[in-house]
Amino acid sequence: MNAPLAGQFLTLQEIVAAARSNLPPGPWSYLIGGAETETTVRRNRQALDSIAFRPRVLRDVSRIDSSSTFLNQKTRLPVMLAPIGGLESIVEGGAAAAARAAAQFGVPQMLSSVCQPGLEKTAAAADTLRVFQLYVRGDDAWIDDHVRRALDHGYRAFCLTVDVAVYSRRERDLIGRFVKPWRATAGEGAPFQSGLSWDHVKRFKDKHDVPLIIKGIATVEDAQLAVQHGVEVIYVSNHGGRQLDHGLGSAAVLPEILKSVKGKAEVWVDGGFMRGTDIVKAIALGAKTVGIGRLCGLGLGAAGVPGLVRTLELVEEEVRTSLGLLGVTSYAELGPQHLAAASPVNAPDTFSAFPLL
Ligand SMILES: Cc1cc2nc3c(=O)[nH]c(=O)nc-3n(C[C@H](O)[C@H](O)[C@H](O)COP(=O)(O)O)c2cc1C
């Protein structure tokens, strides 16, 4: 228990309010914003807000196990800190702060290749269960070098983010003239990023003996190709609505992808997951792990490392409450039978998860 902040933040709503008041306008807009009209951002929430629960009662839920596994290791929740570039603009220490919170609470961290203090120092910051995410901005030798460095520093799997073939237009950042240092040099790597293809995935699988995660799968067709290429983890994501505008919500495409993958790869998901109920919905649909992006940044923005630990504690409390009220004691008992289609009650957006703000 994280006693000092337990009294300060009783709800996730208060965490979000604290982050909003702490963060300067540039970093706040960077964290919250999406591409162009931010329709994909809203659809992520719309997809989640369109799922209702079907609770079962009288089922003895006096003991609830809300822990899970991640790459065969035990974790406190089926939640992972999603990769966030430029965390150093949100919290002192950047990814190292996130690593400390992840280790303290007991969830894995996926480190972004564009986050300070980098692969080696983040690994040294805490004894985390960690995986590494790469934006491909160099040639094959450059990729291989990152794989070697990641393996040397205890990262257990390697992730290629593939929904960034072209740089998106994030209008909040453009309007705010928020020039991000980590994007200033990104142009040099852009041709590698847009030139990426399934041939690179094939080469990676042939060359490296490390679990491969493909992040940014949003269709059944691409999920099938990932399975055919022997990818271990299909990470369903639209980059939190920060890349292609007018996409579908992640939770809306998740069921058809799960159905087509048929257990031949693990399926992880992110996009709009802000509350314990959201996590439970994803697991009930069949996802193995849920990534949290903005929520992680909000926890760090609210109160640094303890703020993120407190955020995770509150998510855990919400997950346990939902499981108990659904009449299940573990994720194994949870399934689509606990879900039903429904209409959202609030206009969906990032903050529809926090209506009291
Ligand atoms: C500020 C910010 C920076 C991000 N940077 C990266 C990144 O470096 N690499 C990556 O694969 N995804 C990145 N993402 C996307 C997240 O990993 C994740 O897919 C997304 O945030 C999930 O949606 P959510 O924020 O609604 O939880 C970033 C997201 C945010 C909000």
CSV table of C-alpha atoms and ligand atoms in Angstrom, one decimal:
chain,number,residue,atom,x,y,z
A,1,MET,CA,0.0,0.0,0.0
A,2,ASN,CA,1.3,3.4,-0.9
A,3,ALA,CA,0.2,5.1,2.3
A,4,PRO,CA,1.3,8.8,1.7
A,5,LEU,CA,-0.9,9.2,-1.4
A,6,ALA,CA,-3.7,6.8,-0.4
A,7,GLY,CA,-5.4,9.7,1.5
A,8,GLN,CA,-4.7,12.3,-1.1
A,9,PHE,CA,-6.2,10.4,-4.1
A,10,LEU,CA,-9.3,8.4,-3.4
A,11,THR,CA,-10.3,8.2,-7.1
A,12,LEU,CA,-8.8,8.2,-10.5
A,13,GLN,CA,-10.8,11.4,-11.2
A,14,GLU,CA,-8.6,13.2,-8.7
A,15,ILE,CA,-5.4,11.8,-10.3
A,16,VAL,CA,-6.5,13.2,-13.7
A,17,ALA,CA,-7.4,16.6,-12.1
A,18,ALA,CA,-4.0,16.8,-10.4
A,19,ALA,CA,-2.2,16.0,-13.7
A,20,ARG,CA,-4.1,18.6,-15.5
A,21,SER,CA,-3.3,21.3,-12.9
A,22,ASN,CA,0.4,20.3,-12.7
A,23,LEU,CA,1.4,19.9,-16.4
A,24,PRO,CA,2.1,22.9,-18.5
A,25,PRO,CA,-0.1,23.3,-21.6
A,26,GLY,CA,2.5,21.9,-24.1
A,27,PRO,CA,3.1,18.6,-22.3
A,28,TRP,CA,-0.6,18.3,-21.4
A,29,SER,CA,-1.7,18.6,-25.0
A,30,TYR,CA,1.0,16.3,-26.1
A,31,LEU,CA,-0.2,13.6,-23.6
A,32,ILE,CA,-3.9,14.0,-24.3
A,33,GLY,CA,-4.0,14.8,-27.9
A,34,GLY,CA,-4.6,12.7,-31.0
A,35,ALA,CA,-4.4,13.1,-34.8
A,36,GLU,CA,-6.4,15.6,-36.7
A,37,THR,CA,-10.1,15.6,-35.6
A,38,GLU,CA,-9.3,13.1,-32.8
A,39,THR,CA,-12.2,10.9,-34.0
A,40,THR,CA,-10.1,7.7,-33.4
A,41,VAL,CA,-9.4,8.9,-29.9
A,42,ARG,CA,-13.1,9.2,-29.2
A,43,ARG,CA,-13.9,5.9,-30.9
A,44,ASN,CA,-11.6,4.1,-28.6
A,45,ARG,CA,-13.7,5.4,-25.7
A,46,GLN,CA,-16.9,4.9,-27.7
A,47,ALA,CA,-16.1,1.2,-28.2
A,48,LEU,CA,-15.5,0.7,-24.5
A,49,ASP,CA,-18.5,2.8,-23.4
A,50,SER,CA,-20.6,0.6,-25.8
A,51,ILE,CA,-20.0,-2.5,-23.7
A,52,ALA,CA,-22.2,-3.2,-20.7
A,53,PHE,CA,-21.8,-5.9,-18.1
A,54,ARG,CA,-24.1,-8.9,-17.3
A,55,PRO,CA,-23.4,-9.6,-13.7
A,56,ARG,CA,-23.9,-13.0,-12.0
A,57,VAL,CA,-24.8,-13.2,-8.3
A,58,LEU,CA,-24.7,-15.6,-5.4
A,59,ARG,CA,-21.3,-17.0,-6.4
A,60,ASP,CA,-19.1,-16.7,-3.4
A,61,VAL,CA,-16.6,-14.1,-4.3
A,62,SER,CA,-15.0,-13.8,-0.9
A,63,ARG,CA,-11.6,-14.5,-2.5
A,64,ILE,CA,-10.7,-12.8,-5.7
A,65,ASP,CA,-7.4,-13.2,-7.6
A,66,SER,CA,-6.8,-10.2,-9.9
A,67,SER,CA,-3.2,-11.1,-10.7
A,68,SER,CA,-2.2,-12.4,-14.2
A,69,THR,CA,0.8,-13.5,-16.2
A,70,PHE,CA,2.9,-11.6,-18.7
A,71,LEU,CA,5.2,-13.7,-20.9
A,72,ASN,CA,4.9,-16.5,-18.3
A,73,GLN,CA,5.8,-14.3,-15.3
A,74,LYS,CA,3.3,-13.4,-12.6
A,75,THR,CA,2.1,-9.8,-12.6
A,76,ARG,CA,-0.2,-8.0,-10.2
A,77,LEU,CA,-2.7,-7.0,-12.9
A,78,PRO,CA,-3.2,-7.9,-16.6
A,79,VAL,CA,-1.9,-4.4,-17.3
A,80,MET,CA,1.3,-3.1,-18.9
A,81,LEU,CA,2.6,0.4,-19.1
A,82,ALA,CA,2.4,1.1,-22.8
A,83,PRO,CA,5.4,2.7,-24.5
A,84,ILE,CA,5.4,6.5,-24.3
A,85,GLY,CA,7.9,8.6,-26.1
A,86,GLY,CA,9.1,11.8,-24.4
A,87,LEU,CA,8.0,10.9,-20.9
A,88,GLU,CA,10.8,13.1,-19.7
A,89,SER,CA,8.5,16.1,-20.6
A,90,ILE,CA,5.9,14.7,-18.3
A,91,VAL,CA,8.0,13.6,-15.3
A,92,GLU,CA,11.5,14.0,-14.1
A,93,GLY,CA,13.4,10.9,-14.9
A,94,GLY,CA,11.2,10.0,-17.8
A,95,ALA,CA,11.0,6.3,-18.5
A,96,ALA,CA,13.2,5.6,-15.4
A,97,ALA,CA,10.4,7.0,-13.2
A,98,ALA,CA,7.8,4.8,-15.0
A,99,ALA,CA,10.1,1.8,-14.5
A,100,ARG,CA,10.3,2.5,-10.7
A,101,ALA,CA,6.5,2.7,-10.4
A,102,ALA,CA,6.1,-0.5,-12.5
A,103,ALA,CA,8.5,-2.4,-10.3
A,104,GLN,CA,7.1,-1.0,-7.1
A,105,PHE,CA,3.5,-1.9,-8.0
A,106,GLY,CA,4.2,-5.1,-10.0
A,107,VAL,CA,3.3,-4.6,-13.6
A,108,PRO,CA,5.5,-4.8,-16.7
A,109,GLN,CA,6.8,-1.8,-18.7
A,110,MET,CA,7.2,-1.6,-22.4
A,111,LEU,CA,10.0,1.0,-23.0
A,112,SER,CA,9.7,3.3,-26.0
A,113,SER,CA,12.8,3.7,-28.1
A,114,VAL,CA,12.2,7.5,-28.1
A,115,CYS,CA,12.1,8.0,-24.4
A,116,GLN,CA,14.8,9.3,-22.1
A,117,PRO,CA,17.0,8.1,-20.4
A,118,GLY,CA,17.2,5.3,-22.9
A,119,LEU,CA,17.4,1.5,-22.9
A,120,GLU,CA,20.3,0.9,-20.6
A,121,LYS,CA,19.6,3.5,-18.0
A,122,THR,CA,15.9,2.7,-17.8
A,123,ALA,CA,16.9,-1.0,-17.2
A,124,ALA,CA,19.3,0.1,-14.5
A,125,ALA,CA,16.6,2.2,-12.7
A,126,ALA,CA,14.5,-0.7,-11.4
A,127,ASP,CA,14.1,-4.4,-11.4
A,128,THR,CA,11.1,-4.4,-13.8
A,129,LEU,CA,9.6,-7.0,-16.0
A,130,ARG,CA,10.4,-5.2,-19.2
A,131,VAL,CA,10.1,-5.4,-23.0
A,132,PHE,CA,11.5,-3.0,-25.6
A,133,GLN,CA,9.6,-1.2,-28.3
A,134,LEU,CA,11.4,0.1,-31.4
A,135,TYR,CA,10.5,2.7,-34.0
A,136,VAL,CA,12.5,1.4,-37.0
A,137,ARG,CA,14.6,4.4,-38.0
A,138,GLY,CA,17.6,2.6,-39.4
A,139,ASP,CA,18.7,-0.3,-41.5
A,140,ASP,CA,18.8,-4.0,-40.6
A,141,ALA,CA,22.1,-3.7,-38.7
A,142,TRP,CA,20.6,-0.8,-36.7
A,143,ILE,CA,17.6,-3.0,-35.7
A,144,ASP,CA,20.0,-5.9,-34.8
A,145,ASP,CA,22.0,-3.6,-32.6
A,146,HIS,CA,18.9,-2.6,-30.7
A,147,VAL,CA,17.9,-6.3,-30.3
A,148,ARG,CA,21.3,-7.2,-28.9
A,149,ARG,CA,21.3,-4.2,-26.5
A,150,ALA,CA,17.8,-5.0,-25.3
A,151,LEU,CA,18.6,-8.6,-24.7
A,152,ASP,CA,21.8,-7.7,-22.9
A,153,HIS,CA,19.8,-5.5,-20.5
A,154,GLY,CA,17.1,-7.9,-19.5
A,155,TYR,CA,14.3,-7.0,-21.9
A,156,ARG,CA,12.3,-10.2,-22.5
A,157,ALA,CA,10.6,-9.4,-25.8
A,158,PHE,CA,11.0,-7.0,-28.7
A,159,CYS,CA,8.2,-4.9,-30.1
A,160,LEU,CA,8.0,-3.2,-33.5
A,161,THR,CA,5.4,-0.5,-33.7
A,162,VAL,CA,4.0,-0.6,-37.2
A,163,ASP,CA,1.2,2.1,-37.3
A,164,VAL,CA,3.6,4.9,-37.9
A,165,ALA,CA,4.5,4.5,-41.6
A,166,VAL,CA,3.9,8.2,-42.0
A,167,TYR,CA,4.0,10.9,-39.3
A,168,SER,CA,0.6,12.0,-38.3
A,169,ARG,CA,-0.7,15.5,-37.8
A,170,ARG,CA,-1.3,16.1,-34.1
A,171,GLU,CA,-3.1,19.4,-34.3
A,172,ARG,CA,-2.9,20.3,-30.6
A,173,ASP,CA,0.9,20.2,-30.8
A,174,LEU,CA,0.9,22.1,-34.0
A,175,ILE,CA,-1.5,24.8,-32.8
A,176,GLY,CA,0.5,25.1,-29.5
A,177,ARG,CA,3.8,25.2,-31.4
A,178,PHE,CA,5.0,22.5,-29.1
A,179,VAL,CA,8.3,21.5,-30.7
A,180,LYS,CA,9.2,18.1,-29.2
A,181,PRO,CA,13.0,17.5,-29.0
A,182,TRP,CA,12.5,13.8,-29.7
A,183,ARG,CA,10.8,14.5,-32.9
A,184,ALA,CA,13.4,17.0,-34.1
A,185,THR,CA,15.7,14.3,-35.4
A,186,ALA,CA,13.1,11.8,-36.3
A,187,GLY,CA,13.0,13.0,-39.9
A,188,GLU,CA,16.3,11.3,-40.6
A,189,GLY,CA,14.8,7.9,-39.9
A,190,ALA,CA,11.5,8.5,-41.7
A,191,PRO,CA,12.4,6.6,-44.9
A,192,PHE,CA,13.1,3.5,-42.9
A,193,GLN,CA,9.8,3.8,-41.0
A,194,SER,CA,7.8,4.2,-44.2
A,195,GLY,CA,9.7,1.4,-46.0
A,196,LEU,CA,9.0,-1.2,-43.3
A,197,SER,CA,7.2,-4.3,-44.7
A,198,TRP,CA,6.3,-7.9,-43.8
A,199,ASP,CA,9.7,-8.8,-45.3
A,200,HIS,CA,11.3,-7.1,-42.3
A,201,VAL,CA,9.2,-9.2,-40.0
A,202,LYS,CA,10.2,-12.3,-41.8
A,203,ARG,CA,13.9,-11.3,-41.5
A,204,PHE,CA,13.5,-10.5,-37.9
A,205,LYS,CA,11.9,-13.9,-37.1
A,206,ASP,CA,14.6,-15.8,-39.1
A,207,LYS,CA,17.4,-13.9,-37.4
A,208,HIS,CA,16.3,-13.4,-33.8
A,209,ASP,CA,15.3,-15.9,-31.1
A,210,VAL,CA,13.2,-13.5,-29.0
A,211,PRO,CA,9.4,-13.1,-28.7
A,212,LEU,CA,8.2,-10.6,-31.2
A,213,ILE,CA,5.3,-8.2,-30.6
A,214,ILE,CA,3.8,-6.3,-33.5
A,215,LYS,CA,2.1,-3.2,-32.2
A,216,GLY,CA,-0.5,-1.4,-34.2
A,217,ILE,CA,-2.6,-4.2,-35.7
A,218,ALA,CA,-6.1,-3.0,-36.4
A,219,THR,CA,-7.5,-5.5,-38.9
A,220,VAL,CA,-8.2,-9.2,-39.2
A,221,GLU,CA,-6.2,-9.3,-42.4
A,222,ASP,CA,-3.0,-8.0,-40.7
A,223,ALA,CA,-3.6,-10.2,-37.7
A,224,GLN,CA,-3.6,-13.2,-40.0
A,225,LEU,CA,-0.4,-12.1,-41.7
A,226,ALA,CA,1.2,-11.7,-38.2
A,227,VAL,CA,0.2,-15.3,-37.3
A,228,GLN,CA,1.6,-16.5,-40.7
A,229,HIS,CA,4.9,-14.9,-39.8
A,230,GLY,CA,5.1,-16.6,-36.5
A,231,VAL,CA,4.7,-13.4,-34.4
A,232,GLU,CA,4.2,-14.3,-30.7
A,233,VAL,CA,2.1,-11.3,-29.8
A,234,ILE,CA,-0.5,-9.3,-31.8
A,235,TYR,CA,-0.8,-6.0,-30.1
A,236,VAL,CA,-4.2,-4.5,-31.2
A,237,SER,CA,-3.7,-0.7,-31.2
A,238,ASN,CA,-4.4,2.4,-33.1
A,239,HIS,CA,-1.7,4.3,-31.1
A,240,GLY,CA,-4.3,5.8,-28.9
A,241,GLY,CA,-5.8,7.6,-31.9
A,242,ARG,CA,-2.6,9.5,-32.4
A,243,GLN,CA,-1.8,8.2,-35.9
A,244,LEU,CA,-4.6,7.5,-38.5
A,245,ASP,CA,-7.6,9.6,-37.8
A,246,HIS,CA,-11.1,8.1,-38.4
A,247,GLY,CA,-10.1,4.6,-37.4
A,248,LEU,CA,-12.3,2.2,-35.4
A,249,GLY,CA,-12.0,1.9,-31.7
A,250,SER,CA,-9.6,-0.8,-30.4
A,251,ALA,CA,-12.2,-2.6,-28.4
A,252,ALA,CA,-14.5,-2.7,-31.4
A,253,VAL,CA,-12.0,-4.6,-33.6
A,254,LEU,CA,-10.7,-6.8,-30.8
A,255,PRO,CA,-13.4,-9.5,-30.9
A,256,GLU,CA,-13.0,-10.2,-34.7
A,257,ILE,CA,-9.2,-10.3,-34.4
A,258,LEU,CA,-9.4,-12.7,-31.4
A,259,LYS,CA,-11.7,-14.9,-33.4
A,260,SER,CA,-9.5,-15.0,-36.4
A,261,VAL,CA,-6.2,-15.6,-34.4
A,262,LYS,CA,-7.8,-18.6,-32.7
A,263,GLY,CA,-5.1,-18.7,-29.9
A,264,LYS,CA,-2.2,-19.0,-32.4
A,265,ALA,CA,-0.7,-15.8,-30.9
A,266,GLU,CA,-1.3,-13.8,-27.7
A,267,VAL,CA,-3.5,-10.8,-28.3
A,268,TRP,CA,-2.8,-7.6,-26.3
A,269,VAL,CA,-4.8,-4.4,-26.7
A,270,ASP,CA,-4.7,-0.7,-25.9
A,271,GLY,CA,-6.6,2.5,-26.7
A,272,GLY,CA,-8.7,4.4,-24.3
A,273,PHE,CA,-8.4,2.0,-21.3
A,274,MET,CA,-8.8,4.3,-18.3
A,275,ARG,CA,-10.7,2.4,-15.6
A,276,GLY,CA,-10.8,-1.0,-14.0
A,277,THR,CA,-14.0,-1.8,-15.8
A,278,ASP,CA,-12.3,-1.2,-19.1
A,279,ILE,CA,-9.5,-3.7,-18.2
A,280,VAL,CA,-12.1,-6.3,-17.2
A,281,LYS,CA,-14.0,-5.8,-20.5
A,282,ALA,CA,-10.8,-6.4,-22.5
A,283,ILE,CA,-10.0,-9.6,-20.6
A,284,ALA,CA,-13.6,-10.8,-20.9
A,285,LEU,CA,-13.4,-10.4,-24.6
A,286,GLY,CA,-10.2,-12.5,-24.6
A,287,ALA,CA,-7.2,-10.2,-24.6
A,288,LYS,CA,-4.3,-11.3,-22.4
A,289,THR,CA,-2.8,-7.9,-21.5
A,290,VAL,CA,-4.0,-4.3,-21.6
A,291,GLY,CA,-1.7,-1.4,-22.3
A,292,ILE,CA,-2.3,1.9,-20.6
A,293,GLY,CA,-0.8,4.9,-22.3
A,294,ARG,CA,-2.3,8.2,-21.2
A,295,LEU,CA,-3.4,6.9,-17.9
A,296,CYS,CA,0.3,6.1,-17.1
A,297,GLY,CA,1.3,9.6,-18.1
A,298,LEU,CA,-1.5,11.1,-16.0
A,299,GLY,CA,-0.4,9.2,-12.9
A,300,LEU,CA,3.2,10.4,-13.4
A,301,GLY,CA,2.0,13.9,-14.1
A,302,ALA,CA,-0.2,13.9,-11.0
A,303,ALA,CA,2.6,13.0,-8.5
A,304,GLY,CA,5.6,11.3,-10.2
A,305,VAL,CA,6.5,7.7,-9.2
A,306,PRO,CA,4.1,7.6,-6.2
A,307,GLY,CA,1.4,9.1,-8.4
A,308,LEU,CA,1.6,6.3,-10.9
A,309,VAL,CA,1.8,3.6,-8.1
A,310,ARG,CA,-1.4,5.1,-6.6
A,311,THR,CA,-3.0,5.1,-10.1
A,312,LEU,CA,-2.3,1.4,-10.4
A,313,GLU,CA,-3.6,0.8,-6.9
A,314,LEU,CA,-6.9,2.5,-7.8
A,315,VAL,CA,-7.1,0.6,-11.1
A,316,GLU,CA,-6.6,-2.6,-9.1
A,317,GLU,CA,-9.3,-1.7,-6.6
A,318,GLU,CA,-11.7,-1.0,-9.5
A,319,VAL,CA,-10.8,-4.3,-11.2
A,320,ARG,CA,-11.4,-6.3,-8.0
A,321,THR,CA,-14.7,-4.5,-7.4
A,322,SER,CA,-15.8,-5.3,-10.9
A,323,LEU,CA,-14.8,-8.9,-10.8
A,324,GLY,CA,-16.6,-9.4,-7.5
A,325,LEU,CA,-19.8,-7.7,-8.7
A,326,LEU,CA,-19.7,-9.7,-11.9
A,327,GLY,CA,-19.6,-12.9,-9.7
A,328,VAL,CA,-16.2,-14.1,-10.7
A,329,THR,CA,-13.1,-14.8,-8.6
A,330,SER,CA,-10.5,-15.0,-11.4
A,331,TYR,CA,-10.1,-14.1,-15.1
A,332,ALA,CA,-10.5,-17.8,-16.0
A,333,GLU,CA,-14.2,-17.5,-15.0
A,334,LEU,CA,-14.7,-14.3,-17.0
A,335,GLY,CA,-15.9,-14.3,-20.6
A,336,PRO,CA,-18.1,-12.8,-23.3
A,337,GLN,CA,-21.1,-14.1,-21.4
A,338,HIS,CA,-20.5,-11.3,-19.0
A,339,LEU,CA,-20.8,-8.6,-21.7
A,340,ALA,CA,-23.6,-7.1,-23.7
A,341,ALA,CA,-23.9,-4.3,-26.3
A,342,ALA,CA,-25.2,-1.0,-25.0
A,343,SER,CA,-25.3,2.7,-25.9
A,344,PRO,CA,-22.8,5.1,-24.3
A,345,VAL,CA,-24.4,7.4,-21.7
A,346,ASN,CA,-21.9,10.2,-22.2
A,347,ALA,CA,-20.5,11.6,-25.4
A,348,PRO,CA,-17.3,9.5,-25.6
A,349,ASP,CA,-13.9,11.1,-25.3
A,350,THR,CA,-10.8,10.6,-23.2
A,351,PHE,CA,-12.6,12.2,-20.2
A,352,SER,CA,-15.9,10.4,-20.5
A,353,ALA,CA,-14.1,7.9,-18.2
A,354,PHE,CA,-13.9,10.8,-15.6
A,355,PRO,CA,-17.4,12.4,-15.7
A,356,LEU,CA,-17.0,14.1,-12.4
A,357,LEU,CA,-14.1,16.3,-13.4
B,1,LIG,C1,2.3,10.8,-25.0
B,1,LIG,C2,2.3,9.5,-25.8
B,1,LIG,C3,3.5,9.0,-26.4
B,1,LIG,C4,3.5,7.8,-27.1
B,1,LIG,N1,4.6,7.3,-27.6
B,1,LIG,C5,4.6,6.1,-28.1
B,1,LIG,C6,5.9,5.5,-28.5
B,1,LIG,O1,6.9,6.0,-28.4
B,1,LIG,N2,5.8,4.3,-29.1
B,1,LIG,C7,4.6,3.6,-29.3
B,1,LIG,O2,4.6,2.5,-29.8
B,1,LIG,N3,3.5,4.1,-28.9
B,1,LIG,C8,3.4,5.3,-28.3
B,1,LIG,N4,2.3,5.8,-27.9
B,1,LIG,C9,1.0,5.0,-28.0
B,1,LIG,C10,0.9,4.2,-26.7
B,1,LIG,O3,1.9,3.2,-26.6
B,1,LIG,C11,-0.5,3.5,-26.7
B,1,LIG,O4,-0.7,2.8,-27.9
B,1,LIG,C12,-1.7,4.5,-26.5
B,1,LIG,O5,-1.3,5.5,-25.7
B,1,LIG,C13,-2.9,3.7,-26.0
B,1,LIG,O6,-3.9,4.6,-25.8
B,1,LIG,P1,-4.3,5.3,-24.4
B,1,LIG,O7,-3.4,6.4,-24.3
B,1,LIG,O8,-5.7,5.8,-24.7
B,1,LIG,O9,-4.1,4.3,-23.3
B,1,LIG,C14,2.3,7.0,-27.2
B,1,LIG,C15,1.1,7.5,-26.6
B,1,LIG,C16,1.1,8.7,-25.9
B,1,LIG,C17,-0.2,9.2,-25.2
